[in-house]
Short mmCIF file of N, CA and C in Angstrom, two decimals:
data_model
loop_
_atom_site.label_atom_id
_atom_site.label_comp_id
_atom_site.label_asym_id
_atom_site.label_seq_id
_atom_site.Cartn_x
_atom_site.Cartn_y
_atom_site.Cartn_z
N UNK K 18 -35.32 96.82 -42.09
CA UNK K 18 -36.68 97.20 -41.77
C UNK K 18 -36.55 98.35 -40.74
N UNK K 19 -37.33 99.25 -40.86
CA UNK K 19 -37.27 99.82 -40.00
C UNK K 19 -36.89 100.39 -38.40
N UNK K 20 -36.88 100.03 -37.41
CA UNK K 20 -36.79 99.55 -36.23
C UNK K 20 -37.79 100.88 -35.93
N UNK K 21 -39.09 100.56 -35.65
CA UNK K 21 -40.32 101.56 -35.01
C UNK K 21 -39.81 101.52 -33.71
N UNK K 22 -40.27 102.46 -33.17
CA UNK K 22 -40.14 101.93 -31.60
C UNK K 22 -41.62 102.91 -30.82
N UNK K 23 -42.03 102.58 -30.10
CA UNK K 23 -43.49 103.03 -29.38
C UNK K 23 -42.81 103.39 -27.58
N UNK K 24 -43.73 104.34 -27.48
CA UNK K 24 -42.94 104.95 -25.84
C UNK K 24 -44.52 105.07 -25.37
N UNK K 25 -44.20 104.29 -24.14
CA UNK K 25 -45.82 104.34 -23.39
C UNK K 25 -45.31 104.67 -21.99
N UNK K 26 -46.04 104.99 -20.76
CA UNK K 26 -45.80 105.59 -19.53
C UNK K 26 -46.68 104.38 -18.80
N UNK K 27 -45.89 103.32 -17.97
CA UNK K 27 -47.35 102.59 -17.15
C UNK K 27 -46.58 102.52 -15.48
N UNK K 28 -48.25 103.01 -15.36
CA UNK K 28 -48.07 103.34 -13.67
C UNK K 28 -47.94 101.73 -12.77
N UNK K 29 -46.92 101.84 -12.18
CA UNK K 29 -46.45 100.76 -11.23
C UNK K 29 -47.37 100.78 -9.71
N UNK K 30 -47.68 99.67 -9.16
CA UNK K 30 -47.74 99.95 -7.23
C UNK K 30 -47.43 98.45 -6.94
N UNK K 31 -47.02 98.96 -5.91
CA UNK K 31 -46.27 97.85 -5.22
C UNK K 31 -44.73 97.72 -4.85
N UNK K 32 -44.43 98.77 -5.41
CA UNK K 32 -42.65 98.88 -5.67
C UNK K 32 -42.28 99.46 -4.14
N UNK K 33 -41.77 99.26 -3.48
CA UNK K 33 -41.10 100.47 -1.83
C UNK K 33 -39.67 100.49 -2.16
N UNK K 34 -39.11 99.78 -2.86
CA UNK K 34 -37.78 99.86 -2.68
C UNK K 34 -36.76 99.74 -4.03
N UNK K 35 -35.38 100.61 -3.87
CA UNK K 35 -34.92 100.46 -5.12
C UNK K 35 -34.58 98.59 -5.84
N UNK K 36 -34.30 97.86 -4.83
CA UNK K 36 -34.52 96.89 -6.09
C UNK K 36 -35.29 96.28 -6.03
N UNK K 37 -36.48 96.74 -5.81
CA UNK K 37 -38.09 96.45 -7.09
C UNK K 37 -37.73 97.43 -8.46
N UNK K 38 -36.97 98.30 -8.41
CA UNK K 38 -36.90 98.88 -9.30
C UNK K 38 -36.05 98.08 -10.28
N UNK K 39 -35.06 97.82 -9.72
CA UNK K 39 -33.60 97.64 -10.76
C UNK K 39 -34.26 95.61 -11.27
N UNK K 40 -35.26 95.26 -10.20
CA UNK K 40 -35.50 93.72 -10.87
C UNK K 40 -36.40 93.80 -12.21
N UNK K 41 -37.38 94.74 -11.84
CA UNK K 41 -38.07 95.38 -12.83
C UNK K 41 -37.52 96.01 -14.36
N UNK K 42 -36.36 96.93 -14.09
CA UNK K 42 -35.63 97.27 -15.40
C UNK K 42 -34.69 96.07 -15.81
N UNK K 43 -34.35 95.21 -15.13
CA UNK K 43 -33.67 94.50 -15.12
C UNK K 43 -34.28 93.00 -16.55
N UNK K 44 -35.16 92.70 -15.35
CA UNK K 44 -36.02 91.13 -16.16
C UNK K 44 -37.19 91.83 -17.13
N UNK K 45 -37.54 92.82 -17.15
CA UNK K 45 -38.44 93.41 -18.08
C UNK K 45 -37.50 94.16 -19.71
N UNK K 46 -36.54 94.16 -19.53
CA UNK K 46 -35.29 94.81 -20.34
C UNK K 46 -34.55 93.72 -21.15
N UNK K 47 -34.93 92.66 -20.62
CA UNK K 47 -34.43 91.45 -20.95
C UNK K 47 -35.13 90.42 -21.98
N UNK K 48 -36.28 91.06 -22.25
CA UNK K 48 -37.33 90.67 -23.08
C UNK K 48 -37.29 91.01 -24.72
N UNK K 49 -37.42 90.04 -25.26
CA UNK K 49 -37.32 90.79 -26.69
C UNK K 49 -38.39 91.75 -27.30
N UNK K 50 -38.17 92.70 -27.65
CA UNK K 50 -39.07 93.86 -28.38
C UNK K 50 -38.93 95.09 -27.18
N UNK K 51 -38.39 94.67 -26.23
CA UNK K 51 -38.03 95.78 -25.13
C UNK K 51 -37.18 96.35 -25.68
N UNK K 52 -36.97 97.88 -25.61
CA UNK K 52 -35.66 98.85 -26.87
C UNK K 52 -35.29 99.32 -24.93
N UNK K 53 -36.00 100.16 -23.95
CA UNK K 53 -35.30 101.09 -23.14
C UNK K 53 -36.58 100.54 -22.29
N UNK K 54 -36.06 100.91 -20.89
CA UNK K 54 -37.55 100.84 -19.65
C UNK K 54 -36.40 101.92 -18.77
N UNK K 55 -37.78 102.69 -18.45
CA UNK K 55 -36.89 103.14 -16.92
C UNK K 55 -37.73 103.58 -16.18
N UNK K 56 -37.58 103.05 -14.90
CA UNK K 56 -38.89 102.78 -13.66
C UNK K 56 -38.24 104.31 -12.75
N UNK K 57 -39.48 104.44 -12.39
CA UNK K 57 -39.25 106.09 -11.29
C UNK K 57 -39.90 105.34 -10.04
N UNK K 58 -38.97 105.08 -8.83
CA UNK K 58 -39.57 104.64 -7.74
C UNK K 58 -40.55 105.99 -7.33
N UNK K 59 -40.09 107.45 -7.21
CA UNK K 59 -40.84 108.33 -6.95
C UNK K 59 -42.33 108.39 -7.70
N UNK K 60 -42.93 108.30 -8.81
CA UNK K 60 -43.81 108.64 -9.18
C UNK K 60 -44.47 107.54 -9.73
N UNK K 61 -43.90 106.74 -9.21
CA UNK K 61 -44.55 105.65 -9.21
C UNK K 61 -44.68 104.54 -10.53
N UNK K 62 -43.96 104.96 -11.74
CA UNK K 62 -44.55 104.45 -12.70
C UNK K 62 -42.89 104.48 -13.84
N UNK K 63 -43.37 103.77 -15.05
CA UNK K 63 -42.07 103.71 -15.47
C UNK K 63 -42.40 103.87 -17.40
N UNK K 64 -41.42 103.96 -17.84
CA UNK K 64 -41.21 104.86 -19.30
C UNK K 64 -40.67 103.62 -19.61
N UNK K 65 -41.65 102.79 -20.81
CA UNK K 65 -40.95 102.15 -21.63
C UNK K 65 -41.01 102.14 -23.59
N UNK K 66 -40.22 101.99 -23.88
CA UNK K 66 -40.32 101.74 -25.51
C UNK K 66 -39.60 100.74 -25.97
N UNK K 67 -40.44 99.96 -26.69
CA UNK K 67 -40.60 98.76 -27.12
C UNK K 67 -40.79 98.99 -28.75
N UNK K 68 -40.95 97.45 -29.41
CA UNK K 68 -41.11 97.68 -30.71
C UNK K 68 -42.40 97.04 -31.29
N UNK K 69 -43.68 97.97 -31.46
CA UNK K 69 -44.72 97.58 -31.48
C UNK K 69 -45.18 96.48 -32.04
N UNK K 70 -44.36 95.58 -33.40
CA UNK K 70 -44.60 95.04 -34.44
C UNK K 70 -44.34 93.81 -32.91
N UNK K 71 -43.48 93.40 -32.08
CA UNK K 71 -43.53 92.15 -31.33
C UNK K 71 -44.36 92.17 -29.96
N UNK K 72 -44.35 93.97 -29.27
CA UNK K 72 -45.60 93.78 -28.12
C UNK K 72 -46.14 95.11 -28.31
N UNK K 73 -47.66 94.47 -27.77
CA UNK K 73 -48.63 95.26 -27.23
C UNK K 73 -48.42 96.22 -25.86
N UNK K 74 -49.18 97.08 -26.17
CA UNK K 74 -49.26 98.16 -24.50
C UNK K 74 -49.75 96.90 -23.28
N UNK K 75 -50.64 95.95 -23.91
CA UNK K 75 -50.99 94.88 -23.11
C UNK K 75 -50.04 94.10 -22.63
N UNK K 76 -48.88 93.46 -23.48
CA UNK K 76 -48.15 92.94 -23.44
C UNK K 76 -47.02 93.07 -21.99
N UNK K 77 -46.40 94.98 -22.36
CA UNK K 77 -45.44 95.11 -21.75
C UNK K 77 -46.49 95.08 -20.09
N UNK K 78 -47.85 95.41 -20.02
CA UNK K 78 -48.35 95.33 -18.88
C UNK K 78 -48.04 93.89 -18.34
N UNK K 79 -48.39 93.15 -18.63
CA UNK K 79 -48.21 91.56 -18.54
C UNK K 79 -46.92 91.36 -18.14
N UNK K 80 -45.85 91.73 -18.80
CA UNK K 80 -44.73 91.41 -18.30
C UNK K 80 -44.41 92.07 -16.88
N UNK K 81 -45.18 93.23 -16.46
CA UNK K 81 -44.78 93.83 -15.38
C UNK K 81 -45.51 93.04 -14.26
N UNK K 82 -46.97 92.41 -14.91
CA UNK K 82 -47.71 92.27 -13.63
C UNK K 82 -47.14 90.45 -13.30
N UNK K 83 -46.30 90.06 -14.28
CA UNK K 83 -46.26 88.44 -13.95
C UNK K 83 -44.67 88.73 -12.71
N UNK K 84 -44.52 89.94 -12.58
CA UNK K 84 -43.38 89.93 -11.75
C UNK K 84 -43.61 90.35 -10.28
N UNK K 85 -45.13 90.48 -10.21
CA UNK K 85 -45.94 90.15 -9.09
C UNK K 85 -46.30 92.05 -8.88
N UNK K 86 -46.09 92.66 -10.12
CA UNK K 86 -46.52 94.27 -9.39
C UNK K 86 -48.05 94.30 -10.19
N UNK K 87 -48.62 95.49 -10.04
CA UNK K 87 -50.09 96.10 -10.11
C UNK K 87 -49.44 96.94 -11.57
N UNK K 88 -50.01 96.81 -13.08
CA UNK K 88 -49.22 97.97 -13.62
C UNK K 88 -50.87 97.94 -14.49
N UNK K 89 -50.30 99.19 -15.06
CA UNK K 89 -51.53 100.03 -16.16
C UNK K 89 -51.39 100.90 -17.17
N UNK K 90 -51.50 100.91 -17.92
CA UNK K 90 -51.00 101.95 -18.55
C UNK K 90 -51.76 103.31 -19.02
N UNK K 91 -50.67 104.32 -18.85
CA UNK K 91 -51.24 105.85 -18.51
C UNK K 91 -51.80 105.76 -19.63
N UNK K 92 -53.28 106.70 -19.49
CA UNK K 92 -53.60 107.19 -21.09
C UNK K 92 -53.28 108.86 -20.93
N UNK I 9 -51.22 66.11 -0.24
CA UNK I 9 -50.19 67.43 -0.83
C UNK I 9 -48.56 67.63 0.02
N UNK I 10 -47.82 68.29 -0.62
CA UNK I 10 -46.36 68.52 -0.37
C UNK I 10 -46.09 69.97 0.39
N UNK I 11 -45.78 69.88 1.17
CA UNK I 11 -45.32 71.45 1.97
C UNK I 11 -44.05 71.67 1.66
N UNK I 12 -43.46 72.26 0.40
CA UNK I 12 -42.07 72.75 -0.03
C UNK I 12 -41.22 73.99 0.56
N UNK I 13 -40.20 74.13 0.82
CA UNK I 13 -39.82 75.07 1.55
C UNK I 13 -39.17 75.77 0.30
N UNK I 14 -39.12 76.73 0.51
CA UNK I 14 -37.69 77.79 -0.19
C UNK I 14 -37.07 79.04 -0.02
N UNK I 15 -35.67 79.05 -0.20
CA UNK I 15 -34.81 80.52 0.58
C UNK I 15 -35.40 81.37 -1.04
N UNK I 16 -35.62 82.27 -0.43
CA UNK I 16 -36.09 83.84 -1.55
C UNK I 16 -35.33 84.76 -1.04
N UNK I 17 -34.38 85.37 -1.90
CA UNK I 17 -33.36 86.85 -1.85
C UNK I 17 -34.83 88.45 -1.78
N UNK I 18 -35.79 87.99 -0.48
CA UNK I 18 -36.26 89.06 -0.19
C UNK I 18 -35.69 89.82 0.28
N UNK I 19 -35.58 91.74 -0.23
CA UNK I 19 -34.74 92.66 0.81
C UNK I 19 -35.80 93.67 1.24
N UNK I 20 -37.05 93.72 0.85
CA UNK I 20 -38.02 94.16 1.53
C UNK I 20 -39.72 93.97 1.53
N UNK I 21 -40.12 94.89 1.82
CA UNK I 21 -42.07 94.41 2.24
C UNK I 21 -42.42 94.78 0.21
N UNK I 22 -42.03 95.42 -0.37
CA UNK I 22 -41.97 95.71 -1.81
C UNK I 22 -41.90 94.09 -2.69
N UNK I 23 -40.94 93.42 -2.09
CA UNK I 23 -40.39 91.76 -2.58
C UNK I 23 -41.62 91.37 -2.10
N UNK I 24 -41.69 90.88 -0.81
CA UNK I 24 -42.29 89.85 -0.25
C UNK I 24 -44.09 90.30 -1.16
N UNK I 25 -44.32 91.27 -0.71
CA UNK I 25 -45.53 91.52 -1.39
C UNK I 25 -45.44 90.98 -3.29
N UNK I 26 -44.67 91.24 -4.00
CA UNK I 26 -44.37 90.82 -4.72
C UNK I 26 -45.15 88.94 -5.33
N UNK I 27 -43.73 88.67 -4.23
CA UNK I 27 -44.37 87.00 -4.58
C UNK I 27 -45.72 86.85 -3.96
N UNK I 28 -46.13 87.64 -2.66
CA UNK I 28 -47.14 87.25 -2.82
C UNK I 28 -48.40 87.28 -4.02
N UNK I 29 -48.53 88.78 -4.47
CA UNK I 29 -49.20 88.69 -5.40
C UNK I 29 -49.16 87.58 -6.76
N UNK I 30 -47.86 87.38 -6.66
CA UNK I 30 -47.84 86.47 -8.16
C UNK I 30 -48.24 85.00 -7.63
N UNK I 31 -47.65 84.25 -6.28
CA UNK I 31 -48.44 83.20 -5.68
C UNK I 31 -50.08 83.50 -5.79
N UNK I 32 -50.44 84.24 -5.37
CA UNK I 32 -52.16 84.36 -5.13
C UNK I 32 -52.49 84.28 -6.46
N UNK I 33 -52.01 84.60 -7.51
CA UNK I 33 -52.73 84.73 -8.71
C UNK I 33 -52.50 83.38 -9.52
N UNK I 34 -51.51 82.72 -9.48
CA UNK I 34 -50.68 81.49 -10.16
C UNK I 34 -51.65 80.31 -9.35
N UNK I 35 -51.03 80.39 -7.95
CA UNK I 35 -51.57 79.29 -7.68
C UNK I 35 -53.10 79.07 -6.85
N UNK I 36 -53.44 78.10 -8.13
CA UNK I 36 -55.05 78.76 -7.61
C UNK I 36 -55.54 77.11 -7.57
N UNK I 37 -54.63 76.43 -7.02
CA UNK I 37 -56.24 74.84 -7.21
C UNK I 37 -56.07 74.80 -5.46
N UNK I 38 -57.36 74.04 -5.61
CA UNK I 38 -58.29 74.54 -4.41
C UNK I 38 -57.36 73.05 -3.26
N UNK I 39 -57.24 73.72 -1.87
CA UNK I 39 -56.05 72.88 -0.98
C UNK I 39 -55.46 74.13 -1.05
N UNK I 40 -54.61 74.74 -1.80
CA UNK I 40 -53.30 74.80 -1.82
C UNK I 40 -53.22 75.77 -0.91
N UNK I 41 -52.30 76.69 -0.38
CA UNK I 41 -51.71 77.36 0.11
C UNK I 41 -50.43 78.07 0.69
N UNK I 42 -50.05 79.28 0.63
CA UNK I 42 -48.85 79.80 0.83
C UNK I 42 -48.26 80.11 1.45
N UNK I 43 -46.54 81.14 2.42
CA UNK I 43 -46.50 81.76 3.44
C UNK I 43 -45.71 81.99 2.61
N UNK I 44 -45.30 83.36 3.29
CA UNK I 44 -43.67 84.25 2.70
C UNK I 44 -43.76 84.97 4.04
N UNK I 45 -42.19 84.35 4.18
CA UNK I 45 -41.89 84.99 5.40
C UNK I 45 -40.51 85.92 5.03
N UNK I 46 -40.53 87.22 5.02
CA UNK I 46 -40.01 88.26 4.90
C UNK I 46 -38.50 88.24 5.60
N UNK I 47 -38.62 88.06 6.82
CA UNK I 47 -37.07 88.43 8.22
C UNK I 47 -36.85 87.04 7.25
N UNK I 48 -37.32 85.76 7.52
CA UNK I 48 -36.48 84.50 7.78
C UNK I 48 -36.03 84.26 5.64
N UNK I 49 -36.21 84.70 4.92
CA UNK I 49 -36.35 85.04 3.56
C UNK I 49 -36.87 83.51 2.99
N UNK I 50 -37.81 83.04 3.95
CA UNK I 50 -38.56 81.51 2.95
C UNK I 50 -39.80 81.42 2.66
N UNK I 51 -40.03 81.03 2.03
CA UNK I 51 -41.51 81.56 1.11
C UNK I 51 -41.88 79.49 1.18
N UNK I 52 -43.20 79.14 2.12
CA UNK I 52 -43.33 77.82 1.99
C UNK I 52 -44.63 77.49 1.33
N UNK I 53 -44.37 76.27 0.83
CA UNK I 53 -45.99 76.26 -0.06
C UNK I 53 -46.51 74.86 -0.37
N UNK I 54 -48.01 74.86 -0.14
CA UNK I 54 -48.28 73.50 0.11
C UNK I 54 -49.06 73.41 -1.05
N UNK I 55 -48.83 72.55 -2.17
CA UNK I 55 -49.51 72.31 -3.10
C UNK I 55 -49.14 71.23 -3.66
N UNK I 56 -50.13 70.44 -4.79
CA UNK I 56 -49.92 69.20 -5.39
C UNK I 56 -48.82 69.40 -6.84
N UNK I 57 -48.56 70.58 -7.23
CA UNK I 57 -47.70 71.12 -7.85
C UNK I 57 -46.32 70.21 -7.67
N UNK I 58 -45.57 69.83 -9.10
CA UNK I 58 -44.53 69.78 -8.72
C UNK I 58 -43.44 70.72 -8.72
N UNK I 59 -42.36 69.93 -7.80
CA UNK I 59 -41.67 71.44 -7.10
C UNK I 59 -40.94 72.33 -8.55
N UNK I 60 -40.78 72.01 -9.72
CA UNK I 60 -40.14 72.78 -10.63
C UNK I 60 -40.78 73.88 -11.24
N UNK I 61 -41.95 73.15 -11.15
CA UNK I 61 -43.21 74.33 -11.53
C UNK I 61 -43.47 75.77 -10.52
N UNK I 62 -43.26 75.07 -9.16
CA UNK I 62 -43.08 76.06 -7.89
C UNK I 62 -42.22 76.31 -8.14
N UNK I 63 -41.06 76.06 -8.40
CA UNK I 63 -39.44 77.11 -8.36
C UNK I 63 -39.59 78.22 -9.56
N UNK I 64 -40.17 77.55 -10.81
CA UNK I 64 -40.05 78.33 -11.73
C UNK I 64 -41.00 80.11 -11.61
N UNK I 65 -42.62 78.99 -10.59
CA UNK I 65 -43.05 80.40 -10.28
C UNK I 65 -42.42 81.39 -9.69
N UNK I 66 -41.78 80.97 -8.43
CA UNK I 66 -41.05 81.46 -7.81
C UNK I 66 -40.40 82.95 -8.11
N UNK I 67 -39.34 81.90 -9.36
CA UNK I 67 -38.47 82.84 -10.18
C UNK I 67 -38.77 83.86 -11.21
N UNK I 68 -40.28 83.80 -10.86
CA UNK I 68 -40.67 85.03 -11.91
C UNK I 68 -40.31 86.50 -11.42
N UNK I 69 -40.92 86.47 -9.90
CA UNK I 69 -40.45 87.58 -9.37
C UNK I 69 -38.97 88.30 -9.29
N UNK I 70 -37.68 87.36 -10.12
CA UNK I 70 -36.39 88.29 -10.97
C UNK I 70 -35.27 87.47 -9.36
N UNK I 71 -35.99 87.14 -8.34
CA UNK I 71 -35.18 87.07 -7.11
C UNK I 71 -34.57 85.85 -7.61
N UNK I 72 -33.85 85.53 -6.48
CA UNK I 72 -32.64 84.34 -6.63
C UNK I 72 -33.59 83.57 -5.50
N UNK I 73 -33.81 82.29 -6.45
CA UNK I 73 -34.68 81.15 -5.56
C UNK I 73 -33.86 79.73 -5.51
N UNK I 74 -34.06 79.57 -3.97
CA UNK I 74 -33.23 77.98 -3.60
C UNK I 74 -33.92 77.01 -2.99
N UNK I 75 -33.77 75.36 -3.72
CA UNK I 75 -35.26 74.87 -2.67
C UNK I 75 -34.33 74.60 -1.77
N UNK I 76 -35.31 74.20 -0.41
CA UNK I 76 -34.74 74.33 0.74
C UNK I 76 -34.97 72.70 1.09
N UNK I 77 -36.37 72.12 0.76
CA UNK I 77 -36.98 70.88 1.01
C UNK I 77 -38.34 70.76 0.64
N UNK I 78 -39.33 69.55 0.93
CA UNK I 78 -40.10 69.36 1.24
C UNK I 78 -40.79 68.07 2.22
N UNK I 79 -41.81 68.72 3.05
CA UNK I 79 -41.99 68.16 4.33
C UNK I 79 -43.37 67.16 4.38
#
């Protein structure tokens, strides 16, 4: 089957330090339908692609916000 | 209710804020209440919850969680 993969940009707050970052790429990377994540402590927000057929743009939000951050995704 | 203690691998105000937000949002029956203390890295919490359910919340935030007790 294919392997689709979807690339969305969702803005993070709450992060000050690099490992909010690396727990974040870390336990969010670890998820199935997660393909790549990579969090920018500078700009606040992080690049992920996933495989749409198992999550939603909602979804990967959810996974960010149950790890106690603020996330959204860019339009 | 139970006042549970626990060590949290907080390394900064980024963490601690962290659990807090995911405590404030999780645990919501009415009594309960939280602390996260940042320097001393224990996060204590008084709720009718049992403690596995609290550890597991805990461990959402990716940190390394240890119970400590309850009082």
């Amino acid at each position: 089957m294919a392997c689709d993969t979807k690339e969305i940009m969702i803005s993070i707050t709450g992060m000050t330090c690099n490992s909010c970052v690396k727990t974040i790429e870390s336990e969010v990377g670890k998820e199935n339908g997660i393909h790549k994540i990579k969090v920018s402590l500078e700009n606040m927000n992080a690049k992920v692609s996933f495989d749409p057929q198992v999550l939603t743009n909602k979804d990967v939000v959810e996974l960010i916000e149950d790890l106690g951050f603020d996330a959204e995704v860019e339009t | 209710m139970l006042t549970h203690e626990y060590k949290v691998e907080m390394t900064c105000s980024g963490c601690s804020g962290a659990v807090t937000r995911i405590l404030s949002k999780k645990l919501t029956e009415p009594g309960s209440k939280f602390d996260v203390n940042l320097e001393a890295k224990t996060v204590t919490i008084t709720s009718d919850l049992p403690e596995a359910t609290l550890t597991e919340m805990l461990k959402k935030c990716g940190k390394e969680v240890t119970y400590i007790g309850s009082k």
